[in-house]
Coordinates of C-alpha atoms in Angstrom, one line a residue:
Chain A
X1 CA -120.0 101.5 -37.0
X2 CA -123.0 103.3 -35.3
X3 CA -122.5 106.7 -34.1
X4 CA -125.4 107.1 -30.9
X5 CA -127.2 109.9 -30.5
X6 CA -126.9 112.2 -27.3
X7 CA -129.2 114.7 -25.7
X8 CA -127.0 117.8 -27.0
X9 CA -127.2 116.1 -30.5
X10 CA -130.9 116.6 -30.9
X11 CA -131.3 119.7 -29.1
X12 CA -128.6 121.1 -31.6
X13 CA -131.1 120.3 -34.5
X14 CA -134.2 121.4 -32.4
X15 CA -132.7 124.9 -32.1
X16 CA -132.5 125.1 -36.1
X17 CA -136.2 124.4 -35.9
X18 CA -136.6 127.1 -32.8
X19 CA -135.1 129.5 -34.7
X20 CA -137.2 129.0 -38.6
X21 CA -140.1 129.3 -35.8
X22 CA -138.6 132.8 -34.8
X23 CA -137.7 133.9 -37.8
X24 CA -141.1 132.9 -38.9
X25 CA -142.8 134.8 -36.4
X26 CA -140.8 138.1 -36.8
X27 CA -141.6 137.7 -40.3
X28 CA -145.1 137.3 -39.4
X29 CA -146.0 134.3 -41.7
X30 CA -148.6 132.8 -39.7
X31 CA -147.1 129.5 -39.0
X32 CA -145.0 129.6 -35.9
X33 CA -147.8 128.0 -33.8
X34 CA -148.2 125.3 -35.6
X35 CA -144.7 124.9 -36.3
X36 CA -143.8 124.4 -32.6
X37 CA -147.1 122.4 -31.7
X38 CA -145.6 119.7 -34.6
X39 CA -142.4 119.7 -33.4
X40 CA -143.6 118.9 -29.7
X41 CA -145.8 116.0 -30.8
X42 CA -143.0 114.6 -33.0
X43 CA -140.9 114.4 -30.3
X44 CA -143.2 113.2 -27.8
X45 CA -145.0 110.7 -30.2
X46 CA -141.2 109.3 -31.0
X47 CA -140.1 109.1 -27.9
X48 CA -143.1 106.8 -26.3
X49 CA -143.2 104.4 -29.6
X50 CA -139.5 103.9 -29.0
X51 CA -140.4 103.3 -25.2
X52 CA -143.1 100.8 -26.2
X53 CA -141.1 98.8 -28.9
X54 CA -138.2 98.5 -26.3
X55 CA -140.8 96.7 -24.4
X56 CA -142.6 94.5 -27.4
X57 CA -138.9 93.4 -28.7
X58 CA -137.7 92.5 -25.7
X59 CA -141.4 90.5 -24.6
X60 CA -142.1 89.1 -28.5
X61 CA -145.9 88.0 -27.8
X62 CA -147.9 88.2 -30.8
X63 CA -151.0 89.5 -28.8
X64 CA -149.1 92.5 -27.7
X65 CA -148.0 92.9 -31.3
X66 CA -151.8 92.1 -32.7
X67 CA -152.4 94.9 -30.6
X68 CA -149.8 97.8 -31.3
X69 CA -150.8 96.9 -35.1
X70 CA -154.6 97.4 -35.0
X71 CA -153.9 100.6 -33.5
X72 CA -151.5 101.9 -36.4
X73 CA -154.6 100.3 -38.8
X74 CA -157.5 102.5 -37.2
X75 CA -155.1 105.7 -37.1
X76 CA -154.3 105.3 -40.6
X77 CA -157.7 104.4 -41.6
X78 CA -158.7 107.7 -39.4
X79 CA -156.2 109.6 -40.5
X80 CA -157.5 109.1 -44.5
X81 CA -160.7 110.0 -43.6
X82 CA -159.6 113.4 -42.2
X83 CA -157.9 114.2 -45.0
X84 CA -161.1 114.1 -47.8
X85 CA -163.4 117.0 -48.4
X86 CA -166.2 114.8 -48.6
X87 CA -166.7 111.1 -46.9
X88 CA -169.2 108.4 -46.9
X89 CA -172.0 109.0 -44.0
X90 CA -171.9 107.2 -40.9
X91 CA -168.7 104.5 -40.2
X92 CA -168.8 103.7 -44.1
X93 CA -166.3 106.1 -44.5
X94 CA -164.1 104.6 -41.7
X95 CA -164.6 100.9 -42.9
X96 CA -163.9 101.8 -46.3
X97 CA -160.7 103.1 -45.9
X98 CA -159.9 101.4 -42.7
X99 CA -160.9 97.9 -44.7
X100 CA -158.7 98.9 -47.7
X101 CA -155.5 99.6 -45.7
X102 CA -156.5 96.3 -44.4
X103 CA -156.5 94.1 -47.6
X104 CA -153.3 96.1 -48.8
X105 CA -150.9 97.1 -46.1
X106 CA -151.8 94.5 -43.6
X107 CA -152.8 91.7 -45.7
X108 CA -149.3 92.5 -47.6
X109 CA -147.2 92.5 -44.2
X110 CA -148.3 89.1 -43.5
X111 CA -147.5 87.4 -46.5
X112 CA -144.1 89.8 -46.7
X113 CA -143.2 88.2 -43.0
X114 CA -144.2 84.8 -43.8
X115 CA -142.7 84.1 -47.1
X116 CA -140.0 86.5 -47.6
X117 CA -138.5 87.6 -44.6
X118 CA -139.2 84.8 -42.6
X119 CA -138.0 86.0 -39.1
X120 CA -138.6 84.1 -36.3
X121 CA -141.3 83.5 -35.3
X122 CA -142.5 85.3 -38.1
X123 CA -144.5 88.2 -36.0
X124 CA -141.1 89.2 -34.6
X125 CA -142.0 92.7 -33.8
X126 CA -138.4 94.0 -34.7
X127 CA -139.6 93.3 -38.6
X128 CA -143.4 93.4 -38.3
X129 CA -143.7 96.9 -36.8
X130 CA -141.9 98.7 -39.0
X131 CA -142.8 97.1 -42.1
X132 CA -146.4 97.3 -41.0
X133 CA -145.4 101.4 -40.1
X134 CA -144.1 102.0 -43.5
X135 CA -146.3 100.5 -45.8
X136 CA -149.4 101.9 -43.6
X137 CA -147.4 105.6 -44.5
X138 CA -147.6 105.4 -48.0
X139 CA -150.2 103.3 -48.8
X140 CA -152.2 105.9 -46.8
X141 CA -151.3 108.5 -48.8
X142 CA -152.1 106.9 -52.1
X143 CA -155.4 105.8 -50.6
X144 CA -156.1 109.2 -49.4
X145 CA -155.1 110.9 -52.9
X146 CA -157.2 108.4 -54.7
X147 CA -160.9 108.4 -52.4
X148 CA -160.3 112.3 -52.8
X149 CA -159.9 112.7 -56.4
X150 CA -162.6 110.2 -57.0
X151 CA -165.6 111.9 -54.5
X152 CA -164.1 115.7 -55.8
X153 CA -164.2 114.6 -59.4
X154 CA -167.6 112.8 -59.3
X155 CA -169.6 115.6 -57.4
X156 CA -167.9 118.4 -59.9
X157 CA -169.0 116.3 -62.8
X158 CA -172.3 114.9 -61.2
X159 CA -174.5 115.8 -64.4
X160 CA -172.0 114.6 -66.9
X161 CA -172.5 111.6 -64.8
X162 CA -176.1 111.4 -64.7
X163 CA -176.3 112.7 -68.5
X164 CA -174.8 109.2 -69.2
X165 CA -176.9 107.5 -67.0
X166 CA -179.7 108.9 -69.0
X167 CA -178.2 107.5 -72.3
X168 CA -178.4 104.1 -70.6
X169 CA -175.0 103.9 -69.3
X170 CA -174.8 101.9 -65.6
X171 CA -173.2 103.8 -62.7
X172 CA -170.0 101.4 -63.8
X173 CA -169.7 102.8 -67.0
X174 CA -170.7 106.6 -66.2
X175 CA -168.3 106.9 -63.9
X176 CA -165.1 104.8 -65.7
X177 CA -163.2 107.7 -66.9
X178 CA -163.2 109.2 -63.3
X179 CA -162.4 105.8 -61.3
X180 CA -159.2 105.9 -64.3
X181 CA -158.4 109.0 -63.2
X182 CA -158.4 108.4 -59.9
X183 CA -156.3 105.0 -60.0
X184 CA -153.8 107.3 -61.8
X185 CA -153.4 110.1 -58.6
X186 CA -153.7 107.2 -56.1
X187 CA -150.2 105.5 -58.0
X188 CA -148.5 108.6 -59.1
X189 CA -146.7 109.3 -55.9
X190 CA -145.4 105.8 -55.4
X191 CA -144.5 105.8 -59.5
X192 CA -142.6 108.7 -59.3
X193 CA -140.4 108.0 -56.2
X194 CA -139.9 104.5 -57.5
X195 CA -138.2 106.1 -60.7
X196 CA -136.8 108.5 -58.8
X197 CA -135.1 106.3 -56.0
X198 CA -131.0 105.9 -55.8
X199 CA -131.3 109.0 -58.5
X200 CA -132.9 111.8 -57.3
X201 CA -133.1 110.6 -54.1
X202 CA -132.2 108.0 -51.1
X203 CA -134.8 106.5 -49.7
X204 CA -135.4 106.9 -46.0
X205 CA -135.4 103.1 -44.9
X206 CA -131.9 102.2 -46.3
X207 CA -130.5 105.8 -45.7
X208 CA -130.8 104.7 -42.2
X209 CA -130.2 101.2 -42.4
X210 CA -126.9 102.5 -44.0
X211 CA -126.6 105.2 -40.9
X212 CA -126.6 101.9 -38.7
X213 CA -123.8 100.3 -39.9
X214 CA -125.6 97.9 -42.6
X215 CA -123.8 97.0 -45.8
X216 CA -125.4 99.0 -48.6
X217 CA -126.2 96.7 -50.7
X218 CA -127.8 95.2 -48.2
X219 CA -129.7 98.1 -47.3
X220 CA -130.3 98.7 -51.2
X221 CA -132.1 94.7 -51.4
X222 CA -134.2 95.8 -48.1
X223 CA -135.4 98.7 -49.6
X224 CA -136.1 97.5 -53.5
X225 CA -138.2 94.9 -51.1
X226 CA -140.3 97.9 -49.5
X227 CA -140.8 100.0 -52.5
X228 CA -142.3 96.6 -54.3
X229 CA -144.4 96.0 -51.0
X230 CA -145.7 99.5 -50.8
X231 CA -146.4 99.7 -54.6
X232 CA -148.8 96.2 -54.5
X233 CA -150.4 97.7 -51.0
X234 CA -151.2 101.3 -52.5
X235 CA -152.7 99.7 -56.2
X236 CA -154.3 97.1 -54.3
X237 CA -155.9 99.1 -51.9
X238 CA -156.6 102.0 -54.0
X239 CA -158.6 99.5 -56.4
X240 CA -160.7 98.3 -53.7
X241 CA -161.4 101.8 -52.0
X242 CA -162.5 103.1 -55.5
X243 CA -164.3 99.7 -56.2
X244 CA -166.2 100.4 -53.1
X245 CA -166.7 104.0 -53.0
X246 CA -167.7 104.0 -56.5
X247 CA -170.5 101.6 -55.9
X248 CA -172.0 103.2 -52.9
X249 CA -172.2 106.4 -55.1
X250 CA -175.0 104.5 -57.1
X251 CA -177.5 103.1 -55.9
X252 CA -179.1 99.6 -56.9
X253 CA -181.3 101.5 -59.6
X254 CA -178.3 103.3 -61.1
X255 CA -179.0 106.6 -59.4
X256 CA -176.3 109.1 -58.4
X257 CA -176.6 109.3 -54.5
X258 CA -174.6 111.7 -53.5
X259 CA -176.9 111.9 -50.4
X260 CA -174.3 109.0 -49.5
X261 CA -172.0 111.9 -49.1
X262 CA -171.2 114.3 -45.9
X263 CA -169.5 117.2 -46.5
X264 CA -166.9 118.1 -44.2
X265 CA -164.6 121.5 -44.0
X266 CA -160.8 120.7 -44.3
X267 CA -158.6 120.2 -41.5
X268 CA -155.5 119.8 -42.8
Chain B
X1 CA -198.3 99.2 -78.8
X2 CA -196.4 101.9 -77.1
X3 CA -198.4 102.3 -74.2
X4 CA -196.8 105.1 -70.9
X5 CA -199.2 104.0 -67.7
X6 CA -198.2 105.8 -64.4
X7 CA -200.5 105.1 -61.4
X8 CA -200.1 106.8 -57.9
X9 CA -196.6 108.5 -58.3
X10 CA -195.3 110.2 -55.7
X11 CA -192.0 111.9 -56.3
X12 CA -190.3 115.1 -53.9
X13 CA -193.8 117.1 -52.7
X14 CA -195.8 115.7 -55.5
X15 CA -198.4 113.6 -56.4
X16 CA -200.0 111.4 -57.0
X17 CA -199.8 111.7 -60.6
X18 CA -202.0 109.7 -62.7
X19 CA -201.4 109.3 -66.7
X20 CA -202.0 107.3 -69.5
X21 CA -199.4 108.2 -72.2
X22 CA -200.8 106.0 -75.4
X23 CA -198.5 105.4 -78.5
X24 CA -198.5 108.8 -80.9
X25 CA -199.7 111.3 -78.1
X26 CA -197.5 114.0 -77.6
X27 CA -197.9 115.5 -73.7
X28 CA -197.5 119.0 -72.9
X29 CA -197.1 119.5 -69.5
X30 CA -196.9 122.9 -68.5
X31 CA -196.6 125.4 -65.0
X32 CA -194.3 127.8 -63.2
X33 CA -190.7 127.2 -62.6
X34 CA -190.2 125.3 -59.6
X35 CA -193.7 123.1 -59.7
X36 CA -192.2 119.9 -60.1
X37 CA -191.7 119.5 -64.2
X38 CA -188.2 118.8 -64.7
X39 CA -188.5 116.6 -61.2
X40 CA -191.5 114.9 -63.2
X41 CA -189.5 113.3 -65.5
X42 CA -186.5 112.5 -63.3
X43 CA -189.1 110.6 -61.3
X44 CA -190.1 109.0 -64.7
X45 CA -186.4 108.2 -66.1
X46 CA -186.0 106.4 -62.5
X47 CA -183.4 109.3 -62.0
X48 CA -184.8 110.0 -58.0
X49 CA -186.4 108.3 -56.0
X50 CA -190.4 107.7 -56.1
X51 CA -192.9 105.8 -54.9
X52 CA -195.8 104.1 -57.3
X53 CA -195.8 102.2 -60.5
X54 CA -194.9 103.2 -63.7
X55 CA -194.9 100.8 -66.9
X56 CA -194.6 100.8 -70.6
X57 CA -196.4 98.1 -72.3
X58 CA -197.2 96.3 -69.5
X59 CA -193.8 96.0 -67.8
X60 CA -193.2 97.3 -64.8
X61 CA -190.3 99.8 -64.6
X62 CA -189.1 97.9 -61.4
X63 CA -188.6 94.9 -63.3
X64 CA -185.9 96.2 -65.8
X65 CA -182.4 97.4 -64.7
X66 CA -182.0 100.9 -64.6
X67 CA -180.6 101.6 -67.4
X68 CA -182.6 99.0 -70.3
X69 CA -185.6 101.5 -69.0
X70 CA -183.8 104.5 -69.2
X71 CA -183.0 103.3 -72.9
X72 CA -186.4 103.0 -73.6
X73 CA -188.1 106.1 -71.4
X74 CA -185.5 108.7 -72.5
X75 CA -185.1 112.0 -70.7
X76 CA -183.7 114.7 -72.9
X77 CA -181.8 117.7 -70.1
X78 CA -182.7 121.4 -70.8
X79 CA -178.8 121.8 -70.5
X80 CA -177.1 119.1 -72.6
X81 CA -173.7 117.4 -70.9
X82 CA -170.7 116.3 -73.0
X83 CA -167.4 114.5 -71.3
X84 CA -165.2 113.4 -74.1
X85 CA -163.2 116.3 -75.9
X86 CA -164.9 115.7 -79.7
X87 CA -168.4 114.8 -80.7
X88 CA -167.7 111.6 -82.5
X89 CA -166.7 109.9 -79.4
X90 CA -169.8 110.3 -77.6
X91 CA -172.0 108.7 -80.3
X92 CA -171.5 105.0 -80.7
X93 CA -172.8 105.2 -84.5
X94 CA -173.1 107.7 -86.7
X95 CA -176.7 108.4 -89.0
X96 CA -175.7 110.8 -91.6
X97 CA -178.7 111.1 -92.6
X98 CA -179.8 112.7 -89.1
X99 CA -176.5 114.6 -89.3
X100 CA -177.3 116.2 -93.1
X101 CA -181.2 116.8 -91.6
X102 CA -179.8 120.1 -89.6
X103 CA -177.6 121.4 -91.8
X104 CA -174.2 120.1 -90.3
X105 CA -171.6 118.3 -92.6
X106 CA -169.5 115.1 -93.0
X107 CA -166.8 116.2 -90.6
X108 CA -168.7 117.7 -88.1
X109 CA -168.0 114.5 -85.5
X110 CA -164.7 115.4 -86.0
X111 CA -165.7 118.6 -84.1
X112 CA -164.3 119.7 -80.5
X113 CA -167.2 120.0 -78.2
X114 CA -166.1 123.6 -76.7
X115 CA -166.3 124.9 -80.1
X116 CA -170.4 123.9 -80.1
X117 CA -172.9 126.4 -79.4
X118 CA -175.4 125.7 -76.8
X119 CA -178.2 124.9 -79.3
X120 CA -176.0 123.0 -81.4
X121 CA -175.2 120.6 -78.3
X122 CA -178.9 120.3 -78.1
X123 CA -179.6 119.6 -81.3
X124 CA -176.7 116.6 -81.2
X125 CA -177.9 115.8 -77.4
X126 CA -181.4 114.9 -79.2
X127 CA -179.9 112.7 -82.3
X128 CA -177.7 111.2 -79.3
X129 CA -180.6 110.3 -77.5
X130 CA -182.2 108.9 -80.5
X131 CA -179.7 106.8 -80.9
X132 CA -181.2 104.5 -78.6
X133 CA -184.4 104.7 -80.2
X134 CA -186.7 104.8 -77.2
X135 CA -190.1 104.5 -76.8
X136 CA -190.9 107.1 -74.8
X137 CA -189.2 110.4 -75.3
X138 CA -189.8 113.0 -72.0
X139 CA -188.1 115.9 -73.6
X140 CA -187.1 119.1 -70.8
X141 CA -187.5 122.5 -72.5
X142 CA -185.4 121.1 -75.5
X143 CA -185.6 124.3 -78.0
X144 CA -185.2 126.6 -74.9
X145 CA -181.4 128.2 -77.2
X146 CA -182.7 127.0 -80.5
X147 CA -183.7 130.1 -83.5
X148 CA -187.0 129.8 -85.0
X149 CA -185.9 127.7 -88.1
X150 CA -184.1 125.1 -85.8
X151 CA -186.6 124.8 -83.3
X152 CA -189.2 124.4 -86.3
X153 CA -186.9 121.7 -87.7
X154 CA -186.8 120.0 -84.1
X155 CA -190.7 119.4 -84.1
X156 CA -190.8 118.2 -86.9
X157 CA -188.4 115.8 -86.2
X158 CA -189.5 114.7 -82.7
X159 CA -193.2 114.6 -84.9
X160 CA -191.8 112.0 -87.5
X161 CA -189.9 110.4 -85.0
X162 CA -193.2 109.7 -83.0
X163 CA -194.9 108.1 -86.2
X164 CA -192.2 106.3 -87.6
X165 CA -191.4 104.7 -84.5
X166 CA -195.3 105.0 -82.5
X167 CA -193.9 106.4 -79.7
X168 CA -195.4 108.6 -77.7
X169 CA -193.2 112.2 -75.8
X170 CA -193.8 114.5 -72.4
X171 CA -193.1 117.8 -73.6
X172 CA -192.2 120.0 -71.0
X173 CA -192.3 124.0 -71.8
X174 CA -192.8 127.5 -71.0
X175 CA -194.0 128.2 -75.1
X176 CA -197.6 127.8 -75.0
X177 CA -197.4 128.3 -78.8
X178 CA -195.2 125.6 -79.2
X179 CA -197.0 123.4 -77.3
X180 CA -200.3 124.1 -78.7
X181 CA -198.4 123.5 -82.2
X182 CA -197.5 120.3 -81.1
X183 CA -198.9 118.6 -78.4
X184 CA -202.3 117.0 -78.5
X185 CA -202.9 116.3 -75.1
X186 CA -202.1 119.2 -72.0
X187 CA -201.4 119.0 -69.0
X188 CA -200.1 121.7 -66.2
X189 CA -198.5 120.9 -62.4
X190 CA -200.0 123.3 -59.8
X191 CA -199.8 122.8 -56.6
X192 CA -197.9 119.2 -57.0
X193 CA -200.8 118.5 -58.9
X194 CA -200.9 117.4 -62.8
X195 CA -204.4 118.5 -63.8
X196 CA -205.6 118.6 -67.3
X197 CA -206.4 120.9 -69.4

């Protein structure tokens, strides 16, 4: 059974959001503009991808898919580099994290599509989009907590660093204990809602697989398929962004570069 | 023969610097804060970036990695870092012997770092750094939060450490006594100059 959604549906739950942004406003806690600016791109944004994957599904062409997914890459990759307080100069700082969402998320969809799902033809936008959408999501945010700690970590510690460089230590070894540290906040997220899932909570993907009519346990093998995915995409591509980053913070003479480094004020 | 030959060094605004540093010397190399001392012996420990050569006993810095030189040409911080949460775990062996020669005991590796004075942490910075037994040592203001006894028992050992081992040290400081205790050769920056004394 699938219950569709009208019109009045939505604009019932968009008044509950009209209405924190009133409140919020009387209440005078700075957050109503931003509140209302969100809600308008989340509808708008919503509404056109469900426009354009109306038109990929019903035209399966894998350039048009090649496409769509290169897109969600470079935002993601964008949207990581946005998020740290200090980046790698120049487009290092895009290709790093734009490369590791490559080798994780992407690399991972491809094989997930060919092997496992195995729709066909295996691009099939109906799985390929949103399997690409979700693993790009989290592995994002595991990327992004990961490069953070790292770069944060190394530049408040920068003489420790360089004190064990003087001991003889290479950049490898002086900076070990922060790349393990950093592994460990790249993975915690996806850890904790792994232990956490069918408990605490219910995942998003087979709550609504469920809201659609699927068989739960159905839903349930989809989503024990994702959370796997998503975990080998975020410690995958968390090692090779602090693999990289940790390199180009030395240089071949074991110095500390942090001249490698741009600082950047916080957006977010 | 321990032998410290630096021709045509250019490092941040100064230079060039030219040195011979033979085995058993002991350089003093003196000038106001801010002339370049501390950046002397980055430059030297292949810390920042420099231009020229620098060798010791005939091989080139350049053609060692980074951090086989740094074992050998050893820079000692004015302010000494520590990462791990005791002592013992930053010292991959321990010499009683050097332990016992300032007064500390047995246990004291045992020790939680945040419980260490500042001089203390130099005093263990300096048997860290000997640990490697380097060649050269190019030691930053290292008695700067020592008392009179201790910074007395630190000569002396950097002194027997220089025979024992014919090394040869760049002593960096503000105590002119000290230096003129210690040091045989002098040397002060002015001007991004190194011009003896």
């Amino acid at each position: 059974m699938f219950i569709p959604l009208t019109a009045f549906d939505l604009s019932m739950a968009a008044v509950l959001v009209l209405l924190l942004a009133l409140s919020s406003w009387r209440m005078q806690l700075n957050i109503t503009q931003q509140l209302v600016i969100a809600a308008i791109r989340t509808t708008v944004q919503l509404l056109l991808i469900g426009l354009v994957l109306k038109t990929v599904f019903t035209h399966v062409d894998i350039f048009w898919v090649t496409v769509i997914c290169l897109v969600m890459l470079s935002v993601a990759g964008w949207e990581i580099l946005s998020r740290q307080h200090r980046k790698l100069k120049g487009w290092w700082g895009f290709g790093v994290s734009t490369g590791s969402l490559f080798v994780s998320s992407f690399f991972i969809t491809v094989l997930a599509l060919m092997t496992i799902i195995q729709a066909d033809p295996w691009y099939h936008p109906q799985y390929a989009i949103p399997l690409l959408g979700m693993l790009l999501g989290n592995t994002m945010t595991g990327i992004a907590l990961g490069m953070d700690r790292l770069v944060q970590t190394a530049w408040q510690q920068r003489s420790s660093i360089e004190q064990r460089l003087m001991l003889g230590q290479t950049g490898h070894q002086a900076i070990n204990e922060i790349r393990k540290e950093s592994m460990r906040a790249g993975m915690i997220p996806i850890i904790n809602s792994m232990a956490a899932a069918g408990i605490v909570s219910l995942p998003g993907m087979m709550t609504g697989q469920i809201l659609a009519g699927a068989p739960p346990v159905e839903a349930v093998k989809y989503q024990i398929l994702i959370m796997f995915l998503i975990t080998a995409g975020t410690g995958f591509g968390v090692i090779s962004v602090l693999w990289f980053i940790s390199r180009r913070l030395f240089d071949n003479r074991h110095r500390l570069r942090f001249d490698q480094l741009l600082k950047t004020v916080h957006s977010k | 023969m321990k032998k410290l030959l630096i021709k045509e060094l250019y490092y941040h605004h100064c230079g060039p610097v030219n040195l011979q540093i033979n085995a058993g010397d002991c350089v003093a190399v003196s000038g106001v804060s801010g002339s370049g001392k501390s950046l002397l012996l980055r430059a030297l420990a292949d810390l920042d970036e420099h231009r020229g050569s620098i060798s010791l006993d005939d091989i080139l810095m350049t053609d060692l990695p980074a951090p086989e030189w740094r074992k050998k040409v050893a820079l000692l911080p004015a302010e000494s870092q520590w990462w791990f949460d005791t002592l013992g775990e930053h010292f991959p062996a321990t010499d009683n012997e050097m332990i016992h020669y300032f007064g500390f005991p047995d246990n004291v590796m045992s020790w939680s770092v945040s419980r260490l004075s500042s001089g203390e942490k130099q005093r263990f910075a300096l048997l860290r750094l000997l640990l490697n037994k380097p060649d050269v040592l190019l030691l930053d203001e290292p008695t700067a939060n020592l008392d009179n006894t201790n910074t007395l028992l630190f000569e002396k050992l950097i002194e027997d450490y220089i025979k024992v081992n014919s090394a040869c040290v760049i002593w960096v400081s503000h105590d002119a006594q000290q230096l003129s205790r210690i040091c045989n050769v002098h040397y002060q920056i002015e001007n991004g100059q190194l011009l003896r004394q």
